[in-house]
PDB file of C-alpha atoms and ligand atoms in Angstrom:
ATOM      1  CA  UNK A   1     -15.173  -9.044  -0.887  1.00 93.00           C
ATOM      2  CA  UNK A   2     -19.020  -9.139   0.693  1.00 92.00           C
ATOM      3  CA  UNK A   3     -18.446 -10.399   4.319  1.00 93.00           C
ATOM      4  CA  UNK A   4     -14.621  -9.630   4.699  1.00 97.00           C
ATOM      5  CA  UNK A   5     -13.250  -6.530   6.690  1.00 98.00           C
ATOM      6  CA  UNK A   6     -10.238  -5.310   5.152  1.00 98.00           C
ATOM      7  CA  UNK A   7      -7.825  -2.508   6.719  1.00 98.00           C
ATOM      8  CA  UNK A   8      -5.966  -0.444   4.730  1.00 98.00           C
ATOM      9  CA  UNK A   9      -3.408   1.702   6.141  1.00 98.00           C
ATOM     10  CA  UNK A  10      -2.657   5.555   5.023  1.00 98.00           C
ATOM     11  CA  UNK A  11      -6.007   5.408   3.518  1.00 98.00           C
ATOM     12  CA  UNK A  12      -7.074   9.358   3.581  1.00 98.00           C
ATOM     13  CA  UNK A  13      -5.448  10.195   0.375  1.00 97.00           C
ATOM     14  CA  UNK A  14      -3.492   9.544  -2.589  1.00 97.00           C
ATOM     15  CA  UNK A  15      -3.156   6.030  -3.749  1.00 98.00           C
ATOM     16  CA  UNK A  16      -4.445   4.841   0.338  1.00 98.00           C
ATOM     17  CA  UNK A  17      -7.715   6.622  -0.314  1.00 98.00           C
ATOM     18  CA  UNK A  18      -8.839   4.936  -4.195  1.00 98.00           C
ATOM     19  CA  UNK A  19      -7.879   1.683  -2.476  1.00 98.00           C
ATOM     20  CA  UNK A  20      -9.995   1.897   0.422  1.00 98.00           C
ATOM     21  CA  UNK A  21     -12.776   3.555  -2.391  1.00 98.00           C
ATOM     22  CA  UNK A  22     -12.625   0.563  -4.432  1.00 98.00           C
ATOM     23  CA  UNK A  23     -12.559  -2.058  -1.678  1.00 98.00           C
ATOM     24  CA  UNK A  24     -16.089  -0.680   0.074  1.00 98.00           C
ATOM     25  CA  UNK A  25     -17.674  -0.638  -3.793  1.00 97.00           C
ATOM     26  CA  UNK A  26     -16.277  -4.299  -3.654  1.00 97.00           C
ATOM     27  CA  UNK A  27     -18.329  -5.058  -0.839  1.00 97.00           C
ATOM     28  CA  UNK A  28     -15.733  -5.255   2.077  1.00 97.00           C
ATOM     29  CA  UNK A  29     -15.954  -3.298   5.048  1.00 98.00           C
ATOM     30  CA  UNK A  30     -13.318  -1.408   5.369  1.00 98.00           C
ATOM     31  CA  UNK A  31     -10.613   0.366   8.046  1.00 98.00           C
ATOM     32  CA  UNK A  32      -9.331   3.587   6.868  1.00 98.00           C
ATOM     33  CA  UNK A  33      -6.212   3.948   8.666  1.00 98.00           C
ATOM     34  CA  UNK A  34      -4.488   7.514   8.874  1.00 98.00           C
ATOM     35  CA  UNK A  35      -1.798   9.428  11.296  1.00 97.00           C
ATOM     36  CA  UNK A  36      -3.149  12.872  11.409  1.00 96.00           C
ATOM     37  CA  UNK A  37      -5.773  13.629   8.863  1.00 96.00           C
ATOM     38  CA  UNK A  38      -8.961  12.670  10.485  1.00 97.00           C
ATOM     39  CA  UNK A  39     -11.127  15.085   8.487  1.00 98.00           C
ATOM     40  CA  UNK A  40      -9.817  13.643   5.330  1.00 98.00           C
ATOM     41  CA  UNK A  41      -9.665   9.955   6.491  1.00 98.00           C
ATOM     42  CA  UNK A  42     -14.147  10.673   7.411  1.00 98.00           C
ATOM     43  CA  UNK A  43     -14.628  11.895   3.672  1.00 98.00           C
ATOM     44  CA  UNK A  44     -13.272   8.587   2.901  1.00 98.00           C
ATOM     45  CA  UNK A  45     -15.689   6.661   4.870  1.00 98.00           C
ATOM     46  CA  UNK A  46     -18.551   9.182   4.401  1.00 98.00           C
ATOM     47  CA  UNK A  47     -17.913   8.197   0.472  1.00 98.00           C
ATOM     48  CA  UNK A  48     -17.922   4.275   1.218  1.00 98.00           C
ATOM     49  CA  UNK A  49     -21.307   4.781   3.488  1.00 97.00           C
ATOM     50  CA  UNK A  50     -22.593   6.974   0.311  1.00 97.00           C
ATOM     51  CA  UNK A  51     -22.172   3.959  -1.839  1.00 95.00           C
ATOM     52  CA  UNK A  52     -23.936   2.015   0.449  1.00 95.00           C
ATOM     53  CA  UNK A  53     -20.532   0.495   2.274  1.00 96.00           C
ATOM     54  CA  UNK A  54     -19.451  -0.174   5.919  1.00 97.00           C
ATOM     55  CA  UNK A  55     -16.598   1.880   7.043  1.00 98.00           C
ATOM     56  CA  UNK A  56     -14.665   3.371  10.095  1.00 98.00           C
ATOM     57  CA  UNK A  57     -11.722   5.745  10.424  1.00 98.00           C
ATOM     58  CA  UNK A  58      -8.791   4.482  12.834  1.00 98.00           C
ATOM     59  CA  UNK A  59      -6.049   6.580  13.464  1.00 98.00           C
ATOM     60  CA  UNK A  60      -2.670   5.008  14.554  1.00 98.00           C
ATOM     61  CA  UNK A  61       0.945   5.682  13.054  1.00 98.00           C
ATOM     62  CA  UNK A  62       2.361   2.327  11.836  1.00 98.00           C
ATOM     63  CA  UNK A  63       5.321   2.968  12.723  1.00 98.00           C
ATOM     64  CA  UNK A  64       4.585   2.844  16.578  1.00 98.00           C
ATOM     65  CA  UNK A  65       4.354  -0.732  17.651  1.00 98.00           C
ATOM     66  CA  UNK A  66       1.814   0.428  20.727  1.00 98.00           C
ATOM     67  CA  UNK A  67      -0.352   2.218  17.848  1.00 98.00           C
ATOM     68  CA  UNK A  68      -0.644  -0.686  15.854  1.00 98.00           C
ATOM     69  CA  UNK A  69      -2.082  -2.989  18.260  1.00 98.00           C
ATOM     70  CA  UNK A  70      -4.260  -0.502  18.997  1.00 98.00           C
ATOM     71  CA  UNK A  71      -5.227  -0.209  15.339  1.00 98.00           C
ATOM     72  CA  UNK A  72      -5.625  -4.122  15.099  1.00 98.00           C
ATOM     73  CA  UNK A  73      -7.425  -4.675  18.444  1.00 98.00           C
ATOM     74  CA  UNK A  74     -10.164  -1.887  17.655  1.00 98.00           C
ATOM     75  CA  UNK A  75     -10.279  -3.201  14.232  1.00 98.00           C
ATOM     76  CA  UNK A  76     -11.472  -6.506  15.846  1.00 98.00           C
ATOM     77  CA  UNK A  77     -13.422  -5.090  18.163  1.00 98.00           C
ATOM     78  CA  UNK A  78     -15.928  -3.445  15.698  1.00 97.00           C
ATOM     79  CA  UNK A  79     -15.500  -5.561  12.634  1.00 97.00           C
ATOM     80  CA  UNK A  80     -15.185  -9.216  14.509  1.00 95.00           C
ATOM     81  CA  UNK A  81     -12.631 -10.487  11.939  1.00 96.00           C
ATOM     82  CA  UNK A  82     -10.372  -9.239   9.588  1.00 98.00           C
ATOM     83  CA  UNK A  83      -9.715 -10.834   6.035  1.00 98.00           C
ATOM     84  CA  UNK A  84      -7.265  -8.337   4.083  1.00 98.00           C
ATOM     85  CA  UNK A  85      -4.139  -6.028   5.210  1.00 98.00           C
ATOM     86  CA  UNK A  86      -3.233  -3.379   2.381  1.00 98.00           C
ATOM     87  CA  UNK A  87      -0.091  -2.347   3.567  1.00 98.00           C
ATOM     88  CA  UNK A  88       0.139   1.345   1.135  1.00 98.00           C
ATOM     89  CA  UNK A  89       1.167   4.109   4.247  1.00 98.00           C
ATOM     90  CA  UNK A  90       4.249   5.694   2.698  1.00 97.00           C
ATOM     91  CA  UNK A  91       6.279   8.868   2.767  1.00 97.00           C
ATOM     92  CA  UNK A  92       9.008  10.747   1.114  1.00 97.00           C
ATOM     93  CA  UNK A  93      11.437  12.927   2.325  1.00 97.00           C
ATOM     94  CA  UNK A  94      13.713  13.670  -0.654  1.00 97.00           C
ATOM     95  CA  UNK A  95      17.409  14.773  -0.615  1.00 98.00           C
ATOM     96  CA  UNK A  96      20.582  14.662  -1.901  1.00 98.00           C
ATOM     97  CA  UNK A  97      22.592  12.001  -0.018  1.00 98.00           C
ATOM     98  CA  UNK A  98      25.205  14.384   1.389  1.00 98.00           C
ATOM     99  CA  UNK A  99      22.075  16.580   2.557  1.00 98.00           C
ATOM    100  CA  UNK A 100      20.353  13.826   3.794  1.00 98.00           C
ATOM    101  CA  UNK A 101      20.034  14.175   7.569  1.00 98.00           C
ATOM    102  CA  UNK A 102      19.227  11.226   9.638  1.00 98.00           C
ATOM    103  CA  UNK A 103      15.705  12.242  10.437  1.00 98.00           C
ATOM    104  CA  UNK A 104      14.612  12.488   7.515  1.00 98.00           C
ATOM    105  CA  UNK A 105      16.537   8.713   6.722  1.00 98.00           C
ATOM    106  CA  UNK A 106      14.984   7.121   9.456  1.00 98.00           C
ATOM    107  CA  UNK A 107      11.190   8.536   9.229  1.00 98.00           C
ATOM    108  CA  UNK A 108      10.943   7.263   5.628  1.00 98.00           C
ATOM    109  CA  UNK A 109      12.786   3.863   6.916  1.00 98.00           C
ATOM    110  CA  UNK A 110       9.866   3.974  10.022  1.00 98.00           C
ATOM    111  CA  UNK A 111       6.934   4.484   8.097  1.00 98.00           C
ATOM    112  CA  UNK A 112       7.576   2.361   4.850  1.00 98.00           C
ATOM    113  CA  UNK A 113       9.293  -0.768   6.682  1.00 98.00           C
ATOM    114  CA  UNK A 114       9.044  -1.063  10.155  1.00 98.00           C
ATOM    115  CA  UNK A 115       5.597   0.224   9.571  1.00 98.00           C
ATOM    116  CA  UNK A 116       4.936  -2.620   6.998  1.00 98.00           C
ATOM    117  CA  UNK A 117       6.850  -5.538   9.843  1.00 98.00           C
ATOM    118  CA  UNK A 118       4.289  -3.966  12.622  1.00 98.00           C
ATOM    119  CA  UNK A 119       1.005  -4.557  10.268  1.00 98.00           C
ATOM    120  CA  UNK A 120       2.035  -7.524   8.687  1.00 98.00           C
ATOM    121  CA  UNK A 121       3.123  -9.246  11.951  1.00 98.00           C
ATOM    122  CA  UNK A 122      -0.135  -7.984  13.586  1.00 98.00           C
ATOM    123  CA  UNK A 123      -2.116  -8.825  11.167  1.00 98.00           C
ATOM    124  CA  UNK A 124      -0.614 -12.851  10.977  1.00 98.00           C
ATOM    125  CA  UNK A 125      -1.170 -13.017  14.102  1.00 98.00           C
ATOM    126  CA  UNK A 126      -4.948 -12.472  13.919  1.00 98.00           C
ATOM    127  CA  UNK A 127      -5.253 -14.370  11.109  1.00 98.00           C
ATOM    128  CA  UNK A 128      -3.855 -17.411  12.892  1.00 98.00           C
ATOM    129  CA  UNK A 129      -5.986 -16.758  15.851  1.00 97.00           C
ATOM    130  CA  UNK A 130      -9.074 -16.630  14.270  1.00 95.00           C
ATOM    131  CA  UNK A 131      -8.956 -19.254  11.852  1.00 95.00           C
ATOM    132  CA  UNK A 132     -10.450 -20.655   8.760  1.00 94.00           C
ATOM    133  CA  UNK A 133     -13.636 -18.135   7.633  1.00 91.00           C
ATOM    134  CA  UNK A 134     -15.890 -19.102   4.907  1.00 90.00           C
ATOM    135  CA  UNK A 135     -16.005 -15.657   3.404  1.00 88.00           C
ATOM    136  CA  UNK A 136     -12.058 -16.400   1.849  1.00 91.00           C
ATOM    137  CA  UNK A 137     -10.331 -19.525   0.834  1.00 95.00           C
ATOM    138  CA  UNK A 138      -6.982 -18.319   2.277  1.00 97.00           C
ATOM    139  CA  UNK A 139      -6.252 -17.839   5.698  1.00 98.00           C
ATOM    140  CA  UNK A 140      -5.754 -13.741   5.886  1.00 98.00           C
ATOM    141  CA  UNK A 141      -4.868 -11.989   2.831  1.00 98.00           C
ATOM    142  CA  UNK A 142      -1.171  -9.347   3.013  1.00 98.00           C
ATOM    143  CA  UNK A 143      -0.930  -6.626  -0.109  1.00 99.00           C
ATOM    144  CA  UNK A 144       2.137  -4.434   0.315  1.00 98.00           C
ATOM    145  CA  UNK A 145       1.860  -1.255  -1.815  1.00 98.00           C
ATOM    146  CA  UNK A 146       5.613  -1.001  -3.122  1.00 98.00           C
ATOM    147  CA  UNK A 147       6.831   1.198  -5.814  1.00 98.00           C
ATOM    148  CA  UNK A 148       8.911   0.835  -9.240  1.00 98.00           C
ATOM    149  CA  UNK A 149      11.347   2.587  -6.936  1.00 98.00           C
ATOM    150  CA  UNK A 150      12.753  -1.099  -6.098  1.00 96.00           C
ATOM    151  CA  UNK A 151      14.216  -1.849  -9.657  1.00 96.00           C
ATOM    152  CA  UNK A 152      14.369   2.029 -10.724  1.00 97.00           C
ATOM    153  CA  UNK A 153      17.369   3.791  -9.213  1.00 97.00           C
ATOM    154  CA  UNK A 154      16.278   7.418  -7.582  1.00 97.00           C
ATOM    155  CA  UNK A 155      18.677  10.150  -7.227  1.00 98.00           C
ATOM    156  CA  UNK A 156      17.789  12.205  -4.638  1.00 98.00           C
ATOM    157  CA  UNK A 157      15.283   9.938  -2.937  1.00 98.00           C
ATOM    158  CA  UNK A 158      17.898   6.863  -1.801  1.00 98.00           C
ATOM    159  CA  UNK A 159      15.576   6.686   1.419  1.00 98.00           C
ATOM    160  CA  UNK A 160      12.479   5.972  -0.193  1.00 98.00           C
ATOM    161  CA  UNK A 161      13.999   3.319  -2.698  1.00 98.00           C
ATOM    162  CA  UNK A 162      15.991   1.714  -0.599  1.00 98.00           C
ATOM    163  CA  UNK A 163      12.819   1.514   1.822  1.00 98.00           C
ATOM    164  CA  UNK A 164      10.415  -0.225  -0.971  1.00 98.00           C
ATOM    165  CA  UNK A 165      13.146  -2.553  -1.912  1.00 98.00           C
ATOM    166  CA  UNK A 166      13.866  -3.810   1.185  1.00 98.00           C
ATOM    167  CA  UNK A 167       9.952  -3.693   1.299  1.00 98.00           C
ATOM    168  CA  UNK A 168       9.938  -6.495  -1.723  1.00 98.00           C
ATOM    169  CA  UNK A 169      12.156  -8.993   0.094  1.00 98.00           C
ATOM    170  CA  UNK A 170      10.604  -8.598   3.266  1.00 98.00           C
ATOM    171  CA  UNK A 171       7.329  -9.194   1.076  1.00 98.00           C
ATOM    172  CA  UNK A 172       8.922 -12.224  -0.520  1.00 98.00           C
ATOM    173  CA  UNK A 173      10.073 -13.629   2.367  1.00 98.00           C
ATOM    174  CA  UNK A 174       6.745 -13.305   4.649  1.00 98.00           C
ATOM    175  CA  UNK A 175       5.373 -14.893   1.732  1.00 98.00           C
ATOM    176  CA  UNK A 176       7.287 -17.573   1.564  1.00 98.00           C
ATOM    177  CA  UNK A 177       7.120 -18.196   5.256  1.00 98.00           C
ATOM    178  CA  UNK A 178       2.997 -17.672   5.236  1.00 98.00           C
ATOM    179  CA  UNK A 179       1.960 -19.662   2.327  1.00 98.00           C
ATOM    180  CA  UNK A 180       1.905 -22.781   3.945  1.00 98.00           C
ATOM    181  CA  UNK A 181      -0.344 -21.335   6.863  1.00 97.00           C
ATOM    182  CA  UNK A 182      -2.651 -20.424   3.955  1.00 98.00           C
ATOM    183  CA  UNK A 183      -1.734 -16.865   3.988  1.00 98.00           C
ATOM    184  CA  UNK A 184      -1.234 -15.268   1.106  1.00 98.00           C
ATOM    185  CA  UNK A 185       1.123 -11.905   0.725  1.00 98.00           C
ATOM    186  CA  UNK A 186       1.379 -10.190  -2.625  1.00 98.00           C
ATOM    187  CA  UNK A 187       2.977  -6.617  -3.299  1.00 98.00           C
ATOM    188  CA  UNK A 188       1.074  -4.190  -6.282  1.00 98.00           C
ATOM    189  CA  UNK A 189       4.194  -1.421  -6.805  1.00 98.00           C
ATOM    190  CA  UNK A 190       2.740   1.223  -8.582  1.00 98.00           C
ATOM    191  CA  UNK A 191       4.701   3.665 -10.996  1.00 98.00           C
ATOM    192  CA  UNK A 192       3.580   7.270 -11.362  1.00 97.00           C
ATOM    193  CA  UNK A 193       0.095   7.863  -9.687  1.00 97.00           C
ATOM    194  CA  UNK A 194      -1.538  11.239  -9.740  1.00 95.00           C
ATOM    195  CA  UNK A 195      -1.634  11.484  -5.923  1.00 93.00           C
ATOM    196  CA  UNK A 196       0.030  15.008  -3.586  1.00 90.00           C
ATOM    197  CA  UNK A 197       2.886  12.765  -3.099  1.00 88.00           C
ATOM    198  CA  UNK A 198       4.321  13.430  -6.523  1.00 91.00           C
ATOM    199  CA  UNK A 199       2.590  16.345  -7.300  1.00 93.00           C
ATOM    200  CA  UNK A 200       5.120  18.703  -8.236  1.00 92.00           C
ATOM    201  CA  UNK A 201       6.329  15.856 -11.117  1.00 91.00           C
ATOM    202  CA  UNK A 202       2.654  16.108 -13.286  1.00 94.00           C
ATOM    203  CA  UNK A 203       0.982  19.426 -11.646  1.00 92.00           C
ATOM    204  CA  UNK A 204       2.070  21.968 -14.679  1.00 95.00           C
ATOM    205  CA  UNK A 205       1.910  21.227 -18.099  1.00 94.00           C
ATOM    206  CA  UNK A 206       6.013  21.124 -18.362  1.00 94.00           C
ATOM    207  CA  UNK A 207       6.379  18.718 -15.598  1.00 94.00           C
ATOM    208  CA  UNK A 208       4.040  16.412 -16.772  1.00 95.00           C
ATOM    209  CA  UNK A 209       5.349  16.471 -20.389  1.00 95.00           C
ATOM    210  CA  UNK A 210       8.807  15.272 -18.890  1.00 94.00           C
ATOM    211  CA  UNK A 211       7.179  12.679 -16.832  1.00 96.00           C
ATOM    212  CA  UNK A 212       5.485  11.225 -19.802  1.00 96.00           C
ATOM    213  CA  UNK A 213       8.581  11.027 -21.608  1.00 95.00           C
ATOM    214  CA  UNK A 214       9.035   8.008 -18.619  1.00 96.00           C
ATOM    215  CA  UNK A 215       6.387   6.381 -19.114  1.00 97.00           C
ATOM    216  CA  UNK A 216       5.572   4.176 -22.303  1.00 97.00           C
ATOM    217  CA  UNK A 217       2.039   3.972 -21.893  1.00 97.00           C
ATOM    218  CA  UNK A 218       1.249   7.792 -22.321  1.00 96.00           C
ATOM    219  CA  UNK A 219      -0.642   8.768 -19.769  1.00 96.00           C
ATOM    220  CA  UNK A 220       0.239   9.814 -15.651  1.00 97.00           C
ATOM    221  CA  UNK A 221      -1.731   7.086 -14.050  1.00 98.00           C
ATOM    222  CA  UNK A 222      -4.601   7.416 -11.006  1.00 97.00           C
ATOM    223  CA  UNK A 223      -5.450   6.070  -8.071  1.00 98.00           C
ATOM    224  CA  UNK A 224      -8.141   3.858  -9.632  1.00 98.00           C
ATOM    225  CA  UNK A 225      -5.285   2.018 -11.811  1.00 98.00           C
ATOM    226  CA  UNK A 226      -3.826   0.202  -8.621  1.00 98.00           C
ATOM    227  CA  UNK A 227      -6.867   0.156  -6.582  1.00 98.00           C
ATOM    228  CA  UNK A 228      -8.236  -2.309  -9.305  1.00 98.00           C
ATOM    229  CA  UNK A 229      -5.226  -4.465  -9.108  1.00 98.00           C
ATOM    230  CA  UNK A 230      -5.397  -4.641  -5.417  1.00 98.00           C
ATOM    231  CA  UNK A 231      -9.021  -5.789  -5.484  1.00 98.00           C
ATOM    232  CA  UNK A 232      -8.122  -8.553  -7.964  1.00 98.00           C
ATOM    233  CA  UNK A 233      -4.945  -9.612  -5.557  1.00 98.00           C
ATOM    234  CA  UNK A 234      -7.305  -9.544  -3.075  1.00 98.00           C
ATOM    235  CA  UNK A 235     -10.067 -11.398  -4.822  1.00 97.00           C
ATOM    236  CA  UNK A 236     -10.605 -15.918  -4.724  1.00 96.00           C
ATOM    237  CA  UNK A 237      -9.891 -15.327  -8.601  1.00 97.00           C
ATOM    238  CA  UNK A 238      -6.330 -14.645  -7.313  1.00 98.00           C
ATOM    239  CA  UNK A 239      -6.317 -17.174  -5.076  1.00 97.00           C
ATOM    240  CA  UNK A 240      -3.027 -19.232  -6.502  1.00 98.00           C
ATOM    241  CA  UNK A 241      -1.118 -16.076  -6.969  1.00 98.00           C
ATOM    242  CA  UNK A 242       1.624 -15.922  -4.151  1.00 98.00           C
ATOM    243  CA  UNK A 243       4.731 -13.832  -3.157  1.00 98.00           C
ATOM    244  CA  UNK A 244       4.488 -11.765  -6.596  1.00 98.00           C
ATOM    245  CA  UNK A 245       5.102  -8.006  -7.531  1.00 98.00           C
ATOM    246  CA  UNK A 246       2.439  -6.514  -9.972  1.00 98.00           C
ATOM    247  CA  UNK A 247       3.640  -3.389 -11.582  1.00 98.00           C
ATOM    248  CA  UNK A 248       1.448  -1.226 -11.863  1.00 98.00           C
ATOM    249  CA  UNK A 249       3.265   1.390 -14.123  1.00 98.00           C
ATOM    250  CA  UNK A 250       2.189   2.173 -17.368  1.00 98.00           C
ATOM    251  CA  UNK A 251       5.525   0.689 -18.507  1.00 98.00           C
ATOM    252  CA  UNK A 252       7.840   2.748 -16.489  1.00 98.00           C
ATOM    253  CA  UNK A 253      10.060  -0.410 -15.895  1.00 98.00           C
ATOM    254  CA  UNK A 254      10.933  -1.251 -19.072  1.00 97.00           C
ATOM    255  CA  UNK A 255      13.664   1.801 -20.090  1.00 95.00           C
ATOM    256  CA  UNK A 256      11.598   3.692 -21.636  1.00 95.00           C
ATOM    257  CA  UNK A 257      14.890   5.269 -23.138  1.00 92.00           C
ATOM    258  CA  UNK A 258      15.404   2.212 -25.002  1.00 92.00           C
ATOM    259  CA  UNK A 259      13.061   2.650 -27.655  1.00 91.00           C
ATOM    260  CA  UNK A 260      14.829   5.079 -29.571  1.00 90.00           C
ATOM    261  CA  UNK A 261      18.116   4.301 -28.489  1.00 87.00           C
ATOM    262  CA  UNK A 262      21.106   1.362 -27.765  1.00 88.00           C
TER     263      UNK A 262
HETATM  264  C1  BGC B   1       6.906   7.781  -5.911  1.00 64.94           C
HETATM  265  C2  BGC B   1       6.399   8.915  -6.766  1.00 64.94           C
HETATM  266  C3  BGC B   1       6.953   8.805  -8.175  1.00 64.94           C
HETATM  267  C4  BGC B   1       6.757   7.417  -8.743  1.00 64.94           C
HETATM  268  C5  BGC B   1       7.423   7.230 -10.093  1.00 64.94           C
HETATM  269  C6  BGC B   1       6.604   6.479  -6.600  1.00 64.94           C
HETATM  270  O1  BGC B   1       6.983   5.403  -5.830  1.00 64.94           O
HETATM  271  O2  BGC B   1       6.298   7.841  -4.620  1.00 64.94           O
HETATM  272  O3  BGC B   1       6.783  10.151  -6.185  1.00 64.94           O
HETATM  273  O4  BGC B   1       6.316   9.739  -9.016  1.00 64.94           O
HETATM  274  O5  BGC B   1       7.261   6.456  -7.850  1.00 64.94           O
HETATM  275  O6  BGC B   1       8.700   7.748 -10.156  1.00 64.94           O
END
């Protein structure tokens, strides 16, 4: 990644953060977007500089269309070009669907779609307007972090799901749209990640012995897990790989329940 800037958005914790981590150690110089943690989003960047990376903290709510240009101009501004979007900022708001209020509907719909359309239109556009670079063979590079939410049903959580799977077609078609542009969009949906966003499902010993009952592969997984498979999405070694959704998931997705049962 030596030579290309790459922005990730929600970057001051949870799965945001080990991306933005792993991209500096891969040599990129890297954005770390955030809405309101700027203390959190600097220990981010203080840890890239430590590991002798170029970083800078931007804040900007993707969801605001005025805050995202801002977020892609500055971007410019100090980095001169921009190579990779990691589209990751996310939130729940859980509730039952006759509890659901609207708010709480349309915040999860604003951050994890239109906040997705505003980067990844922002962030074609640059790539158009700046043109062939030697540091990547495609145009501009688009990673959407989605969820296993899009194939897994969620009671209690139809906001979030139904956000990440519109997510994948809006992925899908972007991608198919970009690709001839030389633009490359790819989604990484991760299952369960140790991050605060789930904490309350692996934070005691109980709840993480039910979680693992979900999850094939045994273990609750961490940041690092889909970090690494963004920086391999991201990478020329992945340079054929177009419009696809890399679980991430230790197996979550294929019914666990299955294996003792049906
Ligand atoms: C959710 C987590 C959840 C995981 C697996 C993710 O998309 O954000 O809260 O633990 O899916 O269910």
């Amino acid at each position: 990644m030596k030579g290309q800037t790459a922005l990730v958005t929600g970057a001051s914790s949870g799965i945001g953060r080990a991306i933005a981590l792993a991209l500096g150690q891969a040599g990129a110089q890297v954005v770390v977007n955030y809405r309101s943690n700027a203390e959190k989003a600097q220990q981010v960047v203080t840890e890239i500089m430590d590991q002798g990376g170029k970083a800078i903290a931007l804040a900007a709510d993707v969801s605001q269309e005025e805050q995202v240009a801002q977020l892609f101009a500055e971007t410019i501004r100090q980095f001169d070009s921009l190579e990779l979007l990691v589209s990751n900022a996310g939130v729940q708001q859980d509730a039952k669907l006759v509890d659901m209020t609207l708010a709480q509907w349309e915040t999860v719909l604003a951050s994890n779609l239109t906040g997705a359309f505003l980067c990844t239109r922002a962030a074609a556009r640059e790539f158009l307007r700046q043109g062939p670079r030697p540091e990547s063979r495609a145009l501009g590079k688009i990673i959407f972090i989605s969820s296993v939410h899009t194939v897994i049903p969620w009671a209690g959580h139809c906001n979030y799901a139904a956000s990440k799977a519109g997510l994948d077609m809006f992925m899908k078609s972007v991608a198919q749209e970009l690709a001839p542009q030389g633009i490359r969009v790819n989604s990484v949906a991760p299952g369960a990640i140790k991050t605060p966003i789930n904490e309350e499902a692996w934070s005691t010993p109980e709840a993480e012995a039910e979680l693992l009952k979900l999850i094939p592969s045994g273990r609750v997984g961490v940041g690092a897990d889909v970090a690494q498979a963004v920086v391999w999405l991201a990478s020329e070694a992945a340079d054929y790989v177009q419009g696809t959704i890399l679980y991430v998931d230790g197996g979550m997705t294929l019914y666990p329940e299955f294996a003792k049962g049906g």
